[in-house]
């Protein structure tokens, strides 16, 4: 992974301190990001959280200009939190920073209202600049991931197929999935069969793995 270093990058048009919320479950990474971003003359880290379900409350309390969110967090995901921020804190711009550069994640992030998507193993020196750019109204996306997303095409799974796969991920029985989602067992089997076919896999666990690998779940 590229070492974390940030220079004093300027951006025309930004004339006030940029208030940033950090959501990252790895304490060392969160601390390093907070320290390095805080060294920028125009950036102030006003809140740090380690769980997805703490993001909205922290945003409403501290009123950040930009929320820098990891995807895979305890509680709700950064993608789900981004969608909630769009509803409850619409003035807060969201920048996704993740280890997982999956095309499906990028599409879901944009659908959730994120203004940017960067991969952690990319040129992290550009993160401070990306924060400034999204606040200035730009959309900032890792170019390699953007190209991959275009070539991969949209998620072929319906929302209900995703729900059923997600509920099946821990090995739950068809009956358990049906009870959890308030569906009949035959309906669950139909959704699973369809998802298996669309993912080109042999069974539901392979379908879950493939959907996760693509960023559809």
PDB file of C-alpha atoms in Angstrom:
ATOM      1  CA  UNK A   1       0.000   0.000   0.000  1.00  0.00           C
ATOM      2  CA  UNK A   2       1.298   3.472  -0.833  1.00  0.00           C
ATOM      3  CA  UNK A   3       2.592   5.330   2.217  1.00  0.00           C
ATOM      4  CA  UNK A   4       0.355   8.140   3.391  1.00  0.00           C
ATOM      5  CA  UNK A   5       1.885  11.512   2.560  1.00  0.00           C
ATOM      6  CA  UNK A   6       0.137  14.760   1.790  1.00  0.00           C
ATOM      7  CA  UNK A   7       1.613  18.012   0.601  1.00  0.00           C
ATOM      8  CA  UNK A   8       0.192  21.475   1.087  1.00  0.00           C
ATOM      9  CA  UNK A   9      -1.989  21.452  -1.987  1.00  0.00           C
ATOM     10  CA  UNK A  10      -3.909  24.569  -2.871  1.00  0.00           C
ATOM     11  CA  UNK A  11      -7.211  24.851  -4.727  1.00  0.00           C
ATOM     12  CA  UNK A  12      -8.542  28.037  -6.214  1.00  0.00           C
ATOM     13  CA  UNK A  13     -11.898  29.126  -4.859  1.00  0.00           C
ATOM     14  CA  UNK A  14     -11.612  27.537  -1.410  1.00  0.00           C
ATOM     15  CA  UNK A  15     -11.311  30.408   1.060  1.00  0.00           C
ATOM     16  CA  UNK A  16     -12.383  28.832   4.354  1.00  0.00           C
ATOM     17  CA  UNK A  17     -11.472  25.806   6.451  1.00  0.00           C
ATOM     18  CA  UNK A  18     -12.982  22.622   5.081  1.00  0.00           C
ATOM     19  CA  UNK A  19     -14.664  20.654   7.855  1.00  0.00           C
ATOM     20  CA  UNK A  20     -14.156  16.901   7.372  1.00  0.00           C
ATOM     21  CA  UNK A  21     -15.774  13.859   8.991  1.00  0.00           C
ATOM     22  CA  UNK A  22     -13.768  10.607   8.842  1.00  0.00           C
ATOM     23  CA  UNK A  23     -15.430   7.189   8.979  1.00  0.00           C
ATOM     24  CA  UNK A  24     -12.871   4.377   9.095  1.00  0.00           C
ATOM     25  CA  UNK A  25     -12.970   1.259  11.267  1.00  0.00           C
ATOM     26  CA  UNK A  26      -9.202   0.705  11.369  1.00  0.00           C
ATOM     27  CA  UNK A  27      -7.899   2.896  14.163  1.00  0.00           C
ATOM     28  CA  UNK A  28      -4.377   3.285  12.803  1.00  0.00           C
ATOM     29  CA  UNK A  29      -5.603   4.302   9.347  1.00  0.00           C
ATOM     30  CA  UNK A  30      -8.192   6.667  10.811  1.00  0.00           C
ATOM     31  CA  UNK A  31      -5.599   8.315  13.031  1.00  0.00           C
ATOM     32  CA  UNK A  32      -3.109   8.686  10.184  1.00  0.00           C
ATOM     33  CA  UNK A  33      -5.688  10.231   7.877  1.00  0.00           C
ATOM     34  CA  UNK A  34      -6.851  12.641  10.567  1.00  0.00           C
ATOM     35  CA  UNK A  35      -3.290  13.692  11.344  1.00  0.00           C
ATOM     36  CA  UNK A  36      -2.228  14.178   7.740  1.00  0.00           C
ATOM     37  CA  UNK A  37      -5.380  15.943   6.615  1.00  0.00           C
ATOM     38  CA  UNK A  38      -5.153  18.162   9.676  1.00  0.00           C
ATOM     39  CA  UNK A  39      -1.726  19.312   8.522  1.00  0.00           C
ATOM     40  CA  UNK A  40      -3.338  20.996   5.521  1.00  0.00           C
ATOM     41  CA  UNK A  41      -3.827  24.723   6.077  1.00  0.00           C
ATOM     42  CA  UNK A  42      -7.443  24.705   4.897  1.00  0.00           C
ATOM     43  CA  UNK A  43      -8.703  21.344   6.233  1.00  0.00           C
ATOM     44  CA  UNK A  44      -9.994  20.587   9.725  1.00  0.00           C
ATOM     45  CA  UNK A  45     -11.046  17.079  10.819  1.00  0.00           C
ATOM     46  CA  UNK A  46     -14.029  17.797  13.072  1.00  0.00           C
ATOM     47  CA  UNK A  47     -15.241  14.232  13.726  1.00  0.00           C
ATOM     48  CA  UNK A  48     -13.973  10.652  13.573  1.00  0.00           C
ATOM     49  CA  UNK A  49     -16.179   7.543  13.764  1.00  0.00           C
ATOM     50  CA  UNK A  50     -15.448   3.836  13.477  1.00  0.00           C
ATOM     51  CA  UNK A  51     -18.943   2.524  12.653  1.00  0.00           C
ATOM     52  CA  UNK A  52     -21.349   3.216   9.842  1.00  0.00           C
ATOM     53  CA  UNK A  53     -24.350   3.770  12.058  1.00  0.00           C
ATOM     54  CA  UNK A  54     -22.530   6.639  13.819  1.00  0.00           C
ATOM     55  CA  UNK A  55     -21.973   8.648  10.628  1.00  0.00           C
ATOM     56  CA  UNK A  56     -25.278  10.489  10.314  1.00  0.00           C
ATOM     57  CA  UNK A  57     -25.421  11.456  13.996  1.00  0.00           C
ATOM     58  CA  UNK A  58     -21.848  12.779  13.825  1.00  0.00           C
ATOM     59  CA  UNK A  59     -22.654  14.721  10.659  1.00  0.00           C
ATOM     60  CA  UNK A  60     -25.725  16.317  12.214  1.00  0.00           C
ATOM     61  CA  UNK A  61     -23.730  17.223  15.316  1.00  0.00           C
ATOM     62  CA  UNK A  62     -20.535  18.550  13.720  1.00  0.00           C
ATOM     63  CA  UNK A  63     -21.870  19.756  10.339  1.00  0.00           C
ATOM     64  CA  UNK A  64     -18.891  18.747   8.158  1.00  0.00           C
ATOM     65  CA  UNK A  65     -18.502  20.045   4.616  1.00  0.00           C
ATOM     66  CA  UNK A  66     -17.157  16.689   3.419  1.00  0.00           C
ATOM     67  CA  UNK A  67     -17.633  13.170   4.792  1.00  0.00           C
ATOM     68  CA  UNK A  68     -14.801  10.797   3.960  1.00  0.00           C
ATOM     69  CA  UNK A  69     -16.276   7.299   4.251  1.00  0.00           C
ATOM     70  CA  UNK A  70     -14.923   3.776   4.070  1.00  0.00           C
ATOM     71  CA  UNK A  71     -17.388   1.228   2.619  1.00  0.00           C
ATOM     72  CA  UNK A  72     -17.080  -1.827   4.838  1.00  0.00           C
ATOM     73  CA  UNK A  73     -17.865  -0.596   8.351  1.00  0.00           C
ATOM     74  CA  UNK A  74     -19.505  -2.127  11.413  1.00  0.00           C
ATOM     75  CA  UNK A  75     -23.211  -1.370  11.519  1.00  0.00           C
ATOM     76  CA  UNK A  76     -24.331  -0.022   8.161  1.00  0.00           C
ATOM     77  CA  UNK A  77     -22.001   0.312   5.192  1.00  0.00           C
ATOM     78  CA  UNK A  78     -20.513   3.569   4.033  1.00  0.00           C
ATOM     79  CA  UNK A  79     -22.697   3.319   0.936  1.00  0.00           C
ATOM     80  CA  UNK A  80     -25.877   3.094   3.005  1.00  0.00           C
ATOM     81  CA  UNK A  81     -24.643   5.956   5.186  1.00  0.00           C
ATOM     82  CA  UNK A  82     -24.006   8.053   2.068  1.00  0.00           C
ATOM     83  CA  UNK A  83     -27.634   7.596   1.046  1.00  0.00           C
ATOM     84  CA  UNK A  84     -28.788   8.633   4.520  1.00  0.00           C
ATOM     85  CA  UNK A  85     -26.552  11.705   4.456  1.00  0.00           C
ATOM     86  CA  UNK A  86     -28.105  12.742   1.153  1.00  0.00           C
ATOM     87  CA  UNK A  87     -31.480  12.825   2.911  1.00  0.00           C
ATOM     88  CA  UNK A  88     -30.518  14.191   6.320  1.00  0.00           C
ATOM     89  CA  UNK A  89     -27.446  16.342   5.620  1.00  0.00           C
ATOM     90  CA  UNK A  90     -27.700  17.305   1.938  1.00  0.00           C
ATOM     91  CA  UNK A  91     -25.064  20.047   2.234  1.00  0.00           C
ATOM     92  CA  UNK A  92     -22.417  17.493   3.195  1.00  0.00           C
ATOM     93  CA  UNK A  93     -20.469  16.180   0.211  1.00  0.00           C
ATOM     94  CA  UNK A  94     -19.472  12.502   0.374  1.00  0.00           C
ATOM     95  CA  UNK A  95     -16.132  11.083  -0.750  1.00  0.00           C
ATOM     96  CA  UNK A  96     -15.778   7.297  -0.610  1.00  0.00           C
ATOM     97  CA  UNK A  97     -12.296   5.977   0.188  1.00  0.00           C
ATOM     98  CA  UNK A  98     -12.040   2.198   0.104  1.00  0.00           C
ATOM     99  CA  UNK A  99      -9.693  -0.738  -0.191  1.00  0.00           C
ATOM    100  CA  UNK A 100     -12.116  -2.464  -2.538  1.00  0.00           C
ATOM    101  CA  UNK A 101     -11.992  -1.032  -6.055  1.00  0.00           C
ATOM    102  CA  UNK A 102     -15.024  -2.884  -7.381  1.00  0.00           C
ATOM    103  CA  UNK A 103     -17.073  -1.512 -10.279  1.00  0.00           C
ATOM    104  CA  UNK A 104     -20.329  -2.347  -8.529  1.00  0.00           C
ATOM    105  CA  UNK A 105     -19.284  -0.326  -5.499  1.00  0.00           C
ATOM    106  CA  UNK A 106     -18.614   2.700  -7.677  1.00  0.00           C
ATOM    107  CA  UNK A 107     -22.053   2.494  -9.276  1.00  0.00           C
ATOM    108  CA  UNK A 108     -23.727   2.101  -5.896  1.00  0.00           C
ATOM    109  CA  UNK A 109     -21.752   5.015  -4.479  1.00  0.00           C
ATOM    110  CA  UNK A 110     -22.842   7.305  -7.286  1.00  0.00           C
ATOM    111  CA  UNK A 111     -26.457   6.156  -6.909  1.00  0.00           C
ATOM    112  CA  UNK A 112     -26.200   6.952  -3.181  1.00  0.00           C
ATOM    113  CA  UNK A 113     -25.164  10.506  -4.004  1.00  0.00           C
ATOM    114  CA  UNK A 114     -21.404  10.305  -3.416  1.00  0.00           C
ATOM    115  CA  UNK A 115     -19.367  13.035  -5.082  1.00  0.00           C
ATOM    116  CA  UNK A 116     -16.169  11.037  -5.245  1.00  0.00           C
ATOM    117  CA  UNK A 117     -14.701   7.543  -5.083  1.00  0.00           C
ATOM    118  CA  UNK A 118     -11.013   6.823  -4.479  1.00  0.00           C
ATOM    119  CA  UNK A 119      -9.169   3.572  -3.811  1.00  0.00           C
ATOM    120  CA  UNK A 120      -6.820   3.434  -0.820  1.00  0.00           C
ATOM    121  CA  UNK A 121      -3.941   1.886  -2.758  1.00  0.00           C
ATOM    122  CA  UNK A 122      -4.050   4.705  -5.301  1.00  0.00           C
ATOM    123  CA  UNK A 123      -2.001   7.919  -5.174  1.00  0.00           C
ATOM    124  CA  UNK A 124      -3.123   8.994  -1.725  1.00  0.00           C
ATOM    125  CA  UNK A 125      -1.233  12.272  -2.045  1.00  0.00           C
ATOM    126  CA  UNK A 126      -4.235  13.438  -4.019  1.00  0.00           C
ATOM    127  CA  UNK A 127      -6.731  12.944  -1.211  1.00  0.00           C
ATOM    128  CA  UNK A 128      -6.545  16.489   0.161  1.00  0.00           C
ATOM    129  CA  UNK A 129      -6.983  17.807  -3.359  1.00  0.00           C
ATOM    130  CA  UNK A 130      -9.960  15.496  -3.877  1.00  0.00           C
ATOM    131  CA  UNK A 131     -11.577  16.841  -0.705  1.00  0.00           C
ATOM    132  CA  UNK A 132     -11.237  20.364  -2.054  1.00  0.00           C
ATOM    133  CA  UNK A 133     -12.543  19.407  -5.465  1.00  0.00           C
ATOM    134  CA  UNK A 134     -15.705  17.704  -4.251  1.00  0.00           C
ATOM    135  CA  UNK A 135     -16.457  20.680  -2.021  1.00  0.00           C
ATOM    136  CA  UNK A 136     -16.053  22.915  -5.071  1.00  0.00           C
ATOM    137  CA  UNK A 137     -18.781  20.901  -6.802  1.00  0.00           C
ATOM    138  CA  UNK A 138     -16.695  18.498  -8.854  1.00  0.00           C
ATOM    139  CA  UNK A 139     -17.039  14.732  -9.065  1.00  0.00           C
ATOM    140  CA  UNK A 140     -13.772  12.916  -8.392  1.00  0.00           C
ATOM    141  CA  UNK A 141     -13.470   9.251  -9.397  1.00  0.00           C
ATOM    142  CA  UNK A 142     -10.440   6.986  -9.656  1.00  0.00           C
ATOM    143  CA  UNK A 143      -9.933   6.817 -13.466  1.00  0.00           C
ATOM    144  CA  UNK A 144      -9.016   3.128 -13.586  1.00  0.00           C
ATOM    145  CA  UNK A 145     -12.090   2.186 -11.595  1.00  0.00           C
ATOM    146  CA  UNK A 146     -14.290   4.432 -13.727  1.00  0.00           C
ATOM    147  CA  UNK A 147     -13.127   2.610 -16.869  1.00  0.00           C
ATOM    148  CA  UNK A 148     -13.717  -0.771 -15.223  1.00  0.00           C
ATOM    149  CA  UNK A 149     -17.231   0.248 -14.188  1.00  0.00           C
ATOM    150  CA  UNK A 150     -18.099   1.274 -17.717  1.00  0.00           C
ATOM    151  CA  UNK A 151     -16.860  -2.008 -19.157  1.00  0.00           C
ATOM    152  CA  UNK A 152     -18.537  -4.109 -16.463  1.00  0.00           C
ATOM    153  CA  UNK A 153     -22.020  -2.799 -17.153  1.00  0.00           C
ATOM    154  CA  UNK A 154     -24.841  -2.417 -14.638  1.00  0.00           C
ATOM    155  CA  UNK A 155     -25.717  -4.777 -11.814  1.00  0.00           C
ATOM    156  CA  UNK A 156     -27.859  -7.555 -13.370  1.00  0.00           C
ATOM    157  CA  UNK A 157     -29.453  -8.473 -10.044  1.00  0.00           C
ATOM    158  CA  UNK A 158     -32.738  -6.969  -8.931  1.00  0.00           C
ATOM    159  CA  UNK A 159     -32.998  -5.385  -5.496  1.00  0.00           C
ATOM    160  CA  UNK A 160     -34.970  -8.384  -4.226  1.00  0.00           C
ATOM    161  CA  UNK A 161     -32.410 -10.854  -5.592  1.00  0.00           C
ATOM    162  CA  UNK A 162     -29.723  -8.912  -3.733  1.00  0.00           C
ATOM    163  CA  UNK A 163     -31.800  -9.041  -0.559  1.00  0.00           C
ATOM    164  CA  UNK A 164     -32.199 -12.803  -0.827  1.00  0.00           C
ATOM    165  CA  UNK A 165     -28.503 -13.375  -1.537  1.00  0.00           C
ATOM    166  CA  UNK A 166     -27.525 -11.132   1.366  1.00  0.00           C
ATOM    167  CA  UNK A 167     -29.860 -12.992   3.705  1.00  0.00           C
ATOM    168  CA  UNK A 168     -28.357 -16.279   2.493  1.00  0.00           C
ATOM    169  CA  UNK A 169     -24.750 -15.200   2.953  1.00  0.00           C
ATOM    170  CA  UNK A 170     -24.266 -16.801   6.382  1.00  0.00           C
ATOM    171  CA  UNK A 171     -25.658 -20.147   5.234  1.00  0.00           C
ATOM    172  CA  UNK A 172     -29.235 -19.531   6.360  1.00  0.00           C
ATOM    173  CA  UNK A 173     -31.791 -22.057   5.122  1.00  0.00           C
ATOM    174  CA  UNK A 174     -34.433 -21.173   2.568  1.00  0.00           C
ATOM    175  CA  UNK A 175     -37.001 -21.250   5.370  1.00  0.00           C
ATOM    176  CA  UNK A 176     -34.945 -18.825   7.455  1.00  0.00           C
ATOM    177  CA  UNK A 177     -34.490 -16.454   4.523  1.00  0.00           C
ATOM    178  CA  UNK A 178     -38.205 -16.615   3.768  1.00  0.00           C
ATOM    179  CA  UNK A 179     -39.056 -15.774   7.379  1.00  0.00           C
ATOM    180  CA  UNK A 180     -36.529 -12.921   7.529  1.00  0.00           C
ATOM    181  CA  UNK A 181     -37.745 -11.296   4.316  1.00  0.00           C
ATOM    182  CA  UNK A 182     -41.442 -12.183   4.777  1.00  0.00           C
ATOM    183  CA  UNK A 183     -41.559 -14.185   1.546  1.00  0.00           C
ATOM    184  CA  UNK A 184     -42.748 -17.657   0.711  1.00  0.00           C
ATOM    185  CA  UNK A 185     -40.125 -20.372   0.409  1.00  0.00           C
ATOM    186  CA  UNK A 186     -40.977 -20.916  -3.240  1.00  0.00           C
ATOM    187  CA  UNK A 187     -40.438 -17.219  -3.943  1.00  0.00           C
ATOM    188  CA  UNK A 188     -37.046 -17.341  -2.210  1.00  0.00           C
ATOM    189  CA  UNK A 189     -36.060 -20.361  -4.315  1.00  0.00           C
ATOM    190  CA  UNK A 190     -37.101 -18.535  -7.484  1.00  0.00           C
ATOM    191  CA  UNK A 191     -35.009 -15.476  -6.568  1.00  0.00           C
ATOM    192  CA  UNK A 192     -32.023 -17.659  -5.710  1.00  0.00           C
ATOM    193  CA  UNK A 193     -32.323 -19.572  -8.973  1.00  0.00           C
ATOM    194  CA  UNK A 194     -32.483 -16.336 -10.930  1.00  0.00           C
ATOM    195  CA  UNK A 195     -29.474 -14.878  -9.092  1.00  0.00           C
ATOM    196  CA  UNK A 196     -27.442 -18.030  -9.647  1.00  0.00           C
ATOM    197  CA  UNK A 197     -28.217 -17.893 -13.357  1.00  0.00           C
ATOM    198  CA  UNK A 198     -27.355 -14.217 -13.677  1.00  0.00           C
ATOM    199  CA  UNK A 199     -24.039 -14.624 -11.875  1.00  0.00           C
ATOM    200  CA  UNK A 200     -23.098 -17.716 -13.890  1.00  0.00           C
ATOM    201  CA  UNK A 201     -22.471 -19.744 -10.750  1.00  0.00           C
ATOM    202  CA  UNK A 202     -23.466 -23.218  -9.574  1.00  0.00           C
ATOM    203  CA  UNK A 203     -25.096 -22.549  -6.213  1.00  0.00           C
ATOM    204  CA  UNK A 204     -26.180 -19.742  -3.941  1.00  0.00           C
ATOM    205  CA  UNK A 205     -22.921 -19.492  -1.975  1.00  0.00           C
ATOM    206  CA  UNK A 206     -20.964 -19.101  -5.210  1.00  0.00           C
ATOM    207  CA  UNK A 207     -23.535 -16.519  -6.275  1.00  0.00           C
ATOM    208  CA  UNK A 208     -22.997 -14.619  -3.021  1.00  0.00           C
ATOM    209  CA  UNK A 209     -19.220 -14.646  -3.509  1.00  0.00           C
ATOM    210  CA  UNK A 210     -19.479 -13.473  -7.112  1.00  0.00           C
ATOM    211  CA  UNK A 211     -21.951 -10.719  -6.258  1.00  0.00           C
ATOM    212  CA  UNK A 212     -19.689  -9.485  -3.475  1.00  0.00           C
ATOM    213  CA  UNK A 213     -16.633  -9.616  -5.699  1.00  0.00           C
ATOM    214  CA  UNK A 214     -18.425  -7.447  -8.245  1.00  0.00           C
ATOM    215  CA  UNK A 215     -19.588  -5.028  -5.560  1.00  0.00           C
ATOM    216  CA  UNK A 216     -23.274  -5.783  -6.123  1.00  0.00           C
ATOM    217  CA  UNK A 217     -23.872  -6.648  -2.456  1.00  0.00           C
TER     218      UNK A 217
END
